[in-house]
PDB file of C-alpha atoms and ligand atoms in Angstrom:
ATOM      1  CA  MET D   1      96.718 104.065  77.495  1.00 43.00           C
ATOM      2  CA  ARG D   2      95.832 101.940  80.451  1.00 50.00           C
ATOM      3  CA  GLN D   3      93.095 102.877  82.918  1.00 51.00           C
ATOM      4  CA  ALA D   4      94.483 103.663  86.375  1.00 56.00           C
ATOM      5  CA  GLY D   5      93.719 100.987  88.921  1.00 67.00           C
ATOM      6  CA  ARG D   6      93.329  98.072  86.592  1.00 85.00           C
ATOM      7  CA  SER D   7      95.243  95.271  88.299  1.00 96.00           C
ATOM      8  CA  LEU D   8      97.767  92.965  86.524  1.00 98.00           C
ATOM      9  CA  PHE D   9      99.398  89.865  87.983  1.00 98.00           C
ATOM     10  CA  VAL D  10     102.853  89.194  86.520  1.00 98.00           C
ATOM     11  CA  THR D  11     105.021  86.222  87.484  1.00 98.00           C
ATOM     12  CA  LEU D  12     108.661  85.654  86.656  1.00 98.00           C
ATOM     13  CA  GLU D  13     109.742  81.985  86.302  1.00 98.00           C
ATOM     14  CA  GLY D  14     112.586  79.785  85.168  1.00 97.00           C
ATOM     15  CA  GLY D  15     115.521  77.765  86.400  1.00 93.00           C
ATOM     16  CA  GLU D  16     118.463  79.000  88.506  1.00 90.00           C
ATOM     17  CA  GLY D  17     120.669  81.899  87.601  1.00 88.00           C
ATOM     18  CA  GLY D  18     118.392  83.399  84.925  1.00 89.00           C
ATOM     19  CA  GLY D  19     118.515  87.005  86.471  1.00 93.00           C
ATOM     20  CA  LYS D  20     114.804  87.088  87.420  1.00 95.00           C
ATOM     21  CA  SER D  21     115.280  88.893  90.668  1.00 95.00           C
ATOM     22  CA  THR D  22     117.311  91.692  89.158  1.00 96.00           C
ATOM     23  CA  GLN D  23     114.870  92.072  86.281  1.00 98.00           C
ATOM     24  CA  ALA D  24     111.930  92.058  88.781  1.00 98.00           C
ATOM     25  CA  ARG D  25     113.485  95.002  90.667  1.00 98.00           C
ATOM     26  CA  ARG D  26     114.211  96.958  87.533  1.00 98.00           C
ATOM     27  CA  LEU D  27     110.701  96.422  86.040  1.00 98.00           C
ATOM     28  CA  THR D  28     109.207  97.533  89.385  1.00 98.00           C
ATOM     29  CA  GLU D  29     111.295 100.774  89.383  1.00 98.00           C
ATOM     30  CA  THR D  30     110.442 101.523  85.833  1.00 98.00           C
ATOM     31  CA  LEU D  31     106.639 100.993  86.309  1.00 98.00           C
ATOM     32  CA  ARG D  32     106.666 102.993  89.513  1.00 98.00           C
ATOM     33  CA  GLY D  33     108.504 105.770  87.705  1.00 97.00           C
ATOM     34  CA  ARG D  34     105.406 106.056  85.514  1.00 96.00           C
ATOM     35  CA  GLY D  35     103.327 106.521  88.618  1.00 96.00           C
ATOM     36  CA  LEU D  36     101.824 103.088  88.756  1.00 97.00           C
ATOM     37  CA  ASP D  37     101.140 101.215  91.893  1.00 97.00           C
ATOM     38  CA  VAL D  38     103.467  98.141  91.886  1.00 98.00           C
ATOM     39  CA  GLU D  39     103.750  95.446  94.536  1.00 98.00           C
ATOM     40  CA  LEU D  40     107.094  93.540  94.204  1.00 98.00           C
ATOM     41  CA  THR D  41     106.976  90.197  95.941  1.00 98.00           C
ATOM     42  CA  ARG D  42     108.492  86.694  95.798  1.00 98.00           C
ATOM     43  CA  GLU D  43     108.070  82.977  96.533  1.00 98.00           C
ATOM     44  CA  PRO D  44     108.799  81.044  98.530  1.00 98.00           C
ATOM     45  CA  GLY D  45     107.834  83.816 100.913  1.00 98.00           C
ATOM     46  CA  GLY D  46     106.287  87.218 100.220  1.00 98.00           C
ATOM     47  CA  SER D  47     104.233  87.524 103.476  1.00 98.00           C
ATOM     48  CA  PRO D  48     105.631  87.352 107.032  1.00 98.00           C
ATOM     49  CA  ALA D  49     104.312  83.846 107.648  1.00 98.00           C
ATOM     50  CA  ALA D  50     105.553  82.466 104.233  1.00 98.00           C
ATOM     51  CA  GLU D  51     108.977  84.270 104.709  1.00 98.00           C
ATOM     52  CA  ALA D  52     109.289  82.255 107.930  1.00 98.00           C
ATOM     53  CA  LEU D  53     108.979  79.013 105.942  1.00 97.00           C
ATOM     54  CA  ARG D  54     111.572  80.168 103.308  1.00 96.00           C
ATOM     55  CA  PRO D  55     114.769  79.211 105.171  1.00 95.00           C
ATOM     56  CA  LEU D  56     113.240  75.827 106.017  1.00 95.00           C
ATOM     57  CA  LEU D  57     112.772  75.197 102.310  1.00 94.00           C
ATOM     58  CA  LEU D  58     115.953  76.752 100.929  1.00 91.00           C
ATOM     59  CA  THR D  59     118.675  75.622 103.312  1.00 89.00           C
ATOM     60  CA  GLY D  60     120.028  72.288 104.467  1.00 86.00           C
ATOM     61  CA  ASP D  61     120.432  68.961 102.813  1.00 85.00           C
ATOM     62  CA  ALA D  62     118.985  68.441  99.356  1.00 79.00           C
ATOM     63  CA  ALA D  63     117.047  65.492 100.725  1.00 84.00           C
ATOM     64  CA  ARG D  64     115.693  67.392 103.797  1.00 88.00           C
ATOM     65  CA  TRP D  65     112.159  67.280 102.549  1.00 92.00           C
ATOM     66  CA  SER D  66     110.407  64.705 100.373  1.00 92.00           C
ATOM     67  CA  PRO D  67     108.967  66.199  97.157  1.00 92.00           C
ATOM     68  CA  GLN D  68     105.537  65.733  98.716  1.00 96.00           C
ATOM     69  CA  ALA D  69     106.395  67.591 101.883  1.00 96.00           C
ATOM     70  CA  GLU D  70     108.037  70.303  99.803  1.00 95.00           C
ATOM     71  CA  THR D  71     104.915  70.715  97.711  1.00 97.00           C
ATOM     72  CA  LEU D  72     102.742  71.074 100.766  1.00 98.00           C
ATOM     73  CA  LEU D  73     105.096  73.584 102.328  1.00 98.00           C
ATOM     74  CA  MET D  74     105.250  75.630  99.095  1.00 98.00           C
ATOM     75  CA  TYR D  75     101.425  75.639  99.006  1.00 98.00           C
ATOM     76  CA  ALA D  76     101.056  76.493 102.695  1.00 98.00           C
ATOM     77  CA  GLY D  77     103.263  79.520 102.098  1.00 98.00           C
ATOM     78  CA  ARG D  78     101.450  80.383  98.821  1.00 98.00           C
ATOM     79  CA  ASP D  79      97.956  80.275 100.522  1.00 98.00           C
ATOM     80  CA  ASP D  80      99.138  82.874 103.079  1.00 98.00           C
ATOM     81  CA  HIS D  81     100.997  84.954 100.511  1.00 98.00           C
ATOM     82  CA  LEU D  82      97.852  85.089  98.318  1.00 98.00           C
ATOM     83  CA  ASN D  83      95.599  86.114 101.084  1.00 98.00           C
ATOM     84  CA  ALA D  84      97.928  88.520 102.921  1.00 98.00           C
ATOM     85  CA  VAL D  85      99.627  90.256  99.941  1.00 98.00           C
ATOM     86  CA  ILE D  86      98.657  89.263  96.363  1.00 98.00           C
ATOM     87  CA  ARG D  87      94.925  89.406  96.561  1.00 98.00           C
ATOM     88  CA  PRO D  88      94.765  92.705  98.538  1.00 98.00           C
ATOM     89  CA  ALA D  89      97.189  94.301  96.073  1.00 98.00           C
ATOM     90  CA  LEU D  90      95.213  93.164  93.035  1.00 98.00           C
ATOM     91  CA  ALA D  91      91.961  94.366  94.771  1.00 98.00           C
ATOM     92  CA  ARG D  92      93.280  97.880  95.126  1.00 97.00           C
ATOM     93  CA  GLY D  93      94.277  97.836  91.417  1.00 97.00           C
ATOM     94  CA  ALA D  94      98.030  97.353  91.700  1.00 98.00           C
ATOM     95  CA  ILE D  95     100.380  95.556  89.308  1.00 98.00           C
ATOM     96  CA  VAL D  96     101.794  92.597  91.220  1.00 98.00           C
ATOM     97  CA  ILE D  97     105.288  91.436  90.111  1.00 98.00           C
ATOM     98  CA  CYS D  98     106.042  88.064  91.737  1.00 98.00           C
ATOM     99  CA  ASP D  99     109.483  86.478  91.569  1.00 98.00           C
ATOM    100  CA  ARG D 100     108.343  82.785  91.167  1.00 98.00           C
ATOM    101  CA  PHE D 101     104.863  81.424  91.748  1.00 98.00           C
ATOM    102  CA  ALA D 102     102.832  78.232  91.082  1.00 98.00           C
ATOM    103  CA  ASP D 103     104.698  77.235  87.895  1.00 98.00           C
ATOM    104  CA  SER D 104     107.747  76.687  89.994  1.00 98.00           C
ATOM    105  CA  THR D 105     106.046  74.031  91.972  1.00 98.00           C
ATOM    106  CA  GLU D 106     104.943  72.258  88.754  1.00 97.00           C
ATOM    107  CA  ALA D 107     108.506  72.398  87.453  1.00 97.00           C
ATOM    108  CA  TYR D 108     110.608  71.799  90.592  1.00 94.00           C
ATOM    109  CA  GLN D 109     108.393  69.479  92.665  1.00 95.00           C
ATOM    110  CA  GLY D 110     106.424  68.056  89.747  1.00 96.00           C
ATOM    111  CA  ALA D 111     108.371  67.495  86.594  1.00 94.00           C
ATOM    112  CA  ALA D 112     111.846  67.471  88.153  1.00 90.00           C
ATOM    113  CA  GLY D 113     110.909  66.153  91.594  1.00 89.00           C
ATOM    114  CA  GLY D 114     108.434  63.453  90.491  1.00 94.00           C
ATOM    115  CA  MET D 115     105.276  64.626  92.218  1.00 97.00           C
ATOM    116  CA  PRO D 116     102.195  63.708  90.096  1.00 97.00           C
ATOM    117  CA  PRO D 117     100.656  66.654  88.195  1.00 96.00           C
ATOM    118  CA  GLU D 118      97.173  65.615  89.467  1.00 97.00           C
ATOM    119  CA  PHE D 119      98.319  66.176  93.107  1.00 98.00           C
ATOM    120  CA  ILE D 120      99.809  69.557  92.356  1.00 98.00           C
ATOM    121  CA  GLY D 121      96.829  70.450  90.105  1.00 98.00           C
ATOM    122  CA  VAL D 122      94.358  69.861  93.026  1.00 98.00           C
ATOM    123  CA  LEU D 123      96.409  72.192  95.288  1.00 98.00           C
ATOM    124  CA  ARG D 124      96.693  74.792  92.557  1.00 98.00           C
ATOM    125  CA  LYS D 125      92.993  74.880  92.027  1.00 98.00           C
ATOM    126  CA  ALA D 126      92.135  74.990  95.728  1.00 98.00           C
ATOM    127  CA  VAL D 127      94.829  77.570  96.766  1.00 98.00           C
ATOM    128  CA  VAL D 128      95.287  79.805  93.662  1.00 98.00           C
ATOM    129  CA  GLY D 129      91.757  79.376  92.272  1.00 98.00           C
ATOM    130  CA  ALA D 130      90.875  82.362  90.111  1.00 97.00           C
ATOM    131  CA  THR D 131      94.066  84.259  91.109  1.00 98.00           C
ATOM    132  CA  GLU D 132      96.057  82.884  88.185  1.00 98.00           C
ATOM    133  CA  PRO D 133      98.747  85.188  86.683  1.00 98.00           C
ATOM    134  CA  ASP D 134      97.775  87.336  83.725  1.00 98.00           C
ATOM    135  CA  LEU D 135     101.308  87.128  82.357  1.00 98.00           C
ATOM    136  CA  THR D 136     104.248  84.814  83.075  1.00 98.00           C
ATOM    137  CA  LEU D 137     107.733  85.619  81.864  1.00 98.00           C
ATOM    138  CA  ILE D 138     109.873  82.463  81.608  1.00 98.00           C
ATOM    139  CA  PHE D 139     113.592  83.209  81.795  1.00 98.00           C
ATOM    140  CA  ASP D 140     115.220  80.437  79.790  1.00 98.00           C
ATOM    141  CA  LEU D 141     118.862  79.433  79.598  1.00 96.00           C
ATOM    142  CA  PRO D 142     121.018  76.227  79.598  1.00 96.00           C
ATOM    143  CA  PRO D 143     121.147  74.778  83.047  1.00 93.00           C
ATOM    144  CA  GLU D 144     125.036  74.648  83.037  1.00 92.00           C
ATOM    145  CA  GLU D 145     125.124  78.399  82.484  1.00 92.00           C
ATOM    146  CA  GLY D 146     122.373  79.048  85.075  1.00 92.00           C
ATOM    147  CA  LEU D 147     124.123  77.000  87.706  1.00 89.00           C
ATOM    148  CA  ARG D 148     127.459  78.743  86.952  1.00 89.00           C
ATOM    149  CA  ARG D 149     125.838  82.157  87.444  1.00 89.00           C
ATOM    150  CA  ALA D 150     123.921  81.054  90.571  1.00 85.00           C
ATOM    151  CA  GLY D 151     127.215  79.591  92.008  1.00 80.00           C
ATOM    152  CA  LEU D 152     128.891  82.954  91.518  1.00 72.00           C
ATOM    153  CA  ARG D 153     125.990  84.762  93.232  1.00 73.00           C
ATOM    154  CA  GLY D 154     126.200  82.490  96.326  1.00 67.00           C
ATOM    155  CA  GLY D 155     123.409  82.247  98.850  1.00 67.00           C
ATOM    156  CA  GLU D 156     120.759  79.628  99.502  1.00 64.00           C
ATOM    157  CA  ALA D 157     121.876  76.587  97.589  1.00 68.00           C
ATOM    158  CA  ARG D 158     119.546  73.660  98.471  1.00 67.00           C
ATOM    159  CA  PHE D 159     117.910  73.429  95.037  1.00 70.00           C
ATOM    160  CA  GLU D 160     121.121  74.329  93.141  1.00 67.00           C
ATOM    161  CA  SER D 161     122.736  71.211  94.678  1.00 71.00           C
ATOM    162  CA  LYS D 162     120.291  68.766  93.095  1.00 75.00           C
ATOM    163  CA  GLY D 163     122.400  67.827  90.086  1.00 82.00           C
ATOM    164  CA  ILE D 164     122.429  68.620  86.366  1.00 88.00           C
ATOM    165  CA  ALA D 165     119.832  66.038  85.365  1.00 90.00           C
ATOM    166  CA  TYR D 166     117.260  67.609  87.748  1.00 89.00           C
ATOM    167  CA  HIS D 167     117.999  71.041  86.239  1.00 92.00           C
ATOM    168  CA  ARG D 168     117.651  69.772  82.710  1.00 94.00           C
ATOM    169  CA  ARG D 169     114.178  68.382  83.569  1.00 94.00           C
ATOM    170  CA  LEU D 170     113.401  71.784  85.083  1.00 94.00           C
ATOM    171  CA  ARG D 171     114.235  73.665  81.908  1.00 97.00           C
ATOM    172  CA  ALA D 172     112.134  71.287  79.754  1.00 97.00           C
ATOM    173  CA  ALA D 173     109.218  71.633  82.266  1.00 97.00           C
ATOM    174  CA  PHE D 174     109.169  75.459  82.067  1.00 98.00           C
ATOM    175  CA  LEU D 175     109.304  75.330  78.275  1.00 98.00           C
ATOM    176  CA  ASP D 176     106.453  72.764  78.347  1.00 97.00           C
ATOM    177  CA  ILE D 177     104.369  75.122  80.545  1.00 98.00           C
ATOM    178  CA  ALA D 178     104.999  77.923  78.085  1.00 98.00           C
ATOM    179  CA  ARG D 179     103.859  75.754  75.097  1.00 98.00           C
ATOM    180  CA  ARG D 180     100.720  74.567  76.907  1.00 97.00           C
ATOM    181  CA  ASP D 181      99.719  78.050  78.097  1.00 97.00           C
ATOM    182  CA  ALA D 182     100.984  80.269  75.276  1.00 97.00           C
ATOM    183  CA  ALA D 183      98.398  83.006  75.931  1.00 97.00           C
ATOM    184  CA  ARG D 184      99.824  83.633  79.418  1.00 98.00           C
ATOM    185  CA  CYS D 185     103.507  82.833  78.948  1.00 98.00           C
ATOM    186  CA  VAL D 186     106.365  84.606  77.191  1.00 98.00           C
ATOM    187  CA  VAL D 187     109.698  82.830  77.008  1.00 98.00           C
ATOM    188  CA  ILE D 188     112.776  85.149  77.298  1.00 98.00           C
ATOM    189  CA  ASP D 189     116.275  84.147  76.202  1.00 97.00           C
ATOM    190  CA  ALA D 190     118.120  84.917  79.445  1.00 97.00           C
ATOM    191  CA  THR D 191     121.492  84.393  77.810  1.00 96.00           C
ATOM    192  CA  LEU D 192     121.101  87.779  76.052  1.00 97.00           C
ATOM    193  CA  ASP D 193     122.575  90.944  77.667  1.00 96.00           C
ATOM    194  CA  PRO D 194     120.580  92.277  80.661  1.00 97.00           C
ATOM    195  CA  ASP D 195     119.366  95.399  78.844  1.00 98.00           C
ATOM    196  CA  THR D 196     117.954  93.353  76.017  1.00 98.00           C
ATOM    197  CA  VAL D 197     116.277  90.991  78.442  1.00 98.00           C
ATOM    198  CA  PHE D 198     114.816  93.964  80.321  1.00 98.00           C
ATOM    199  CA  ARG D 199     113.450  95.550  77.130  1.00 98.00           C
ATOM    200  CA  THR D 200     111.786  92.262  76.108  1.00 98.00           C
ATOM    201  CA  ALA D 201     110.229  91.801  79.527  1.00 98.00           C
ATOM    202  CA  LEU D 202     108.965  95.358  79.672  1.00 98.00           C
ATOM    203  CA  ALA D 203     107.409  95.041  76.165  1.00 98.00           C
ATOM    204  CA  ALA D 204     105.581  91.942  77.247  1.00 98.00           C
ATOM    205  CA  ILE D 205     104.118  93.766  80.299  1.00 98.00           C
ATOM    206  CA  ASP D 206     103.172  96.796  78.189  1.00 97.00           C
ATOM    207  CA  ALA D 207     101.417  94.601  75.726  1.00 96.00           C
ATOM    208  CA  LYS D 208      99.193  93.262  78.587  1.00 96.00           C
ATOM    209  CA  LEU D 209      98.758  96.731  80.088  1.00 95.00           C
ATOM    210  CA  GLY D 210      97.566  98.053  76.676  1.00 90.00           C
ATOM    211  CA  ALA D 211      95.272  95.094  76.095  1.00 67.00           C
TER     212      ALA D 211
HETATM  213  P1  TMP H   1     115.059  81.794  93.966  1.00 72.24           P
HETATM  214  O1  TMP H   1     116.463  81.253  93.924  1.00 72.24           O
HETATM  215  O2  TMP H   1     114.523  82.214  92.668  1.00 72.24           O
HETATM  216  O3  TMP H   1     114.859  82.760  95.061  1.00 72.24           O
HETATM  217  O4  TMP H   1     114.094  80.559  94.368  1.00 72.24           O
HETATM  218  C1  TMP H   1     114.264  79.798  95.444  1.00 72.24           C
HETATM  219  C2  TMP H   1     114.212  78.337  95.188  1.00 72.24           C
HETATM  220  O5  TMP H   1     113.012  77.807  95.538  1.00 72.24           O
HETATM  221  C3  TMP H   1     114.541  77.967  93.746  1.00 72.24           C
HETATM  222  O6  TMP H   1     115.620  77.024  93.771  1.00 72.24           O
HETATM  223  C4  TMP H   1     113.288  77.271  93.298  1.00 72.24           C
HETATM  224  C5  TMP H   1     112.598  76.819  94.559  1.00 72.24           C
HETATM  225  N1  TMP H   1     111.097  76.737  94.490  1.00 72.24           N
HETATM  226  C6  TMP H   1     110.550  75.573  94.392  1.00 72.24           C
HETATM  227  O7  TMP H   1     111.189  74.439  94.353  1.00 72.24           O
HETATM  228  N2  TMP H   1     109.093  75.446  94.309  1.00 72.24           N
HETATM  229  C7  TMP H   1     108.345  76.528  94.330  1.00 72.24           C
HETATM  230  O8  TMP H   1     107.118  76.466  94.263  1.00 72.24           O
HETATM  231  C8  TMP H   1     109.035  77.813  94.443  1.00 72.24           C
HETATM  232  C9  TMP H   1     108.158  79.065  94.473  1.00 72.24           C
HETATM  233  C10 TMP H   1     110.361  77.868  94.505  1.00 72.24           C
END
């Protein structure tokens, strides 16, 4: 069994409509039910300053920001979120569950948006540094199905409005990240029923906790 107070940084990633946020809440409740200290957070946002940037990024016209401006705003928020929330939580020995993180910038602004990986890589190294996730769950589903589900859910739609080709590049980008970093990433079939998805996600976390 796991030592109390050993931190774990878990990120949930993937395209639109994969059910990440629901699963993040359920995973948090289950782990808290075992008496563990869990910090549930999200990006863009997660700290007061970064949450103030969130509506600027997620609402309005699809072309409101250039991919470069979007990347810089994502990283400005991430810098604050890491310093204000993620690093303090890990330092006290908590499990951090973060609904999206740096892989989203590589997929959305990089592979799908056209920003060079070197540019994003420099920011990731400078801002994230050693605070890379221990485990990344990638919720995978066909973009047509994800966009259908996200449309039913409603809400902030700026990225959903970018067109099917963009969302196909996104899916391929997340799967590529999983292939390149297989020790950190677990791909989960998000078309399966929510209970099966939950059990798979929890098993992946338990495997890291037990390691
Ligand atoms: P959500 O719908 O999962 O809350 O995510 C909000 C949107 O922000 C989603 O469409 C993906 C996008 N996003 C990026 O484009 N780059 C990033 O770095 C992050 C964290 C999110």
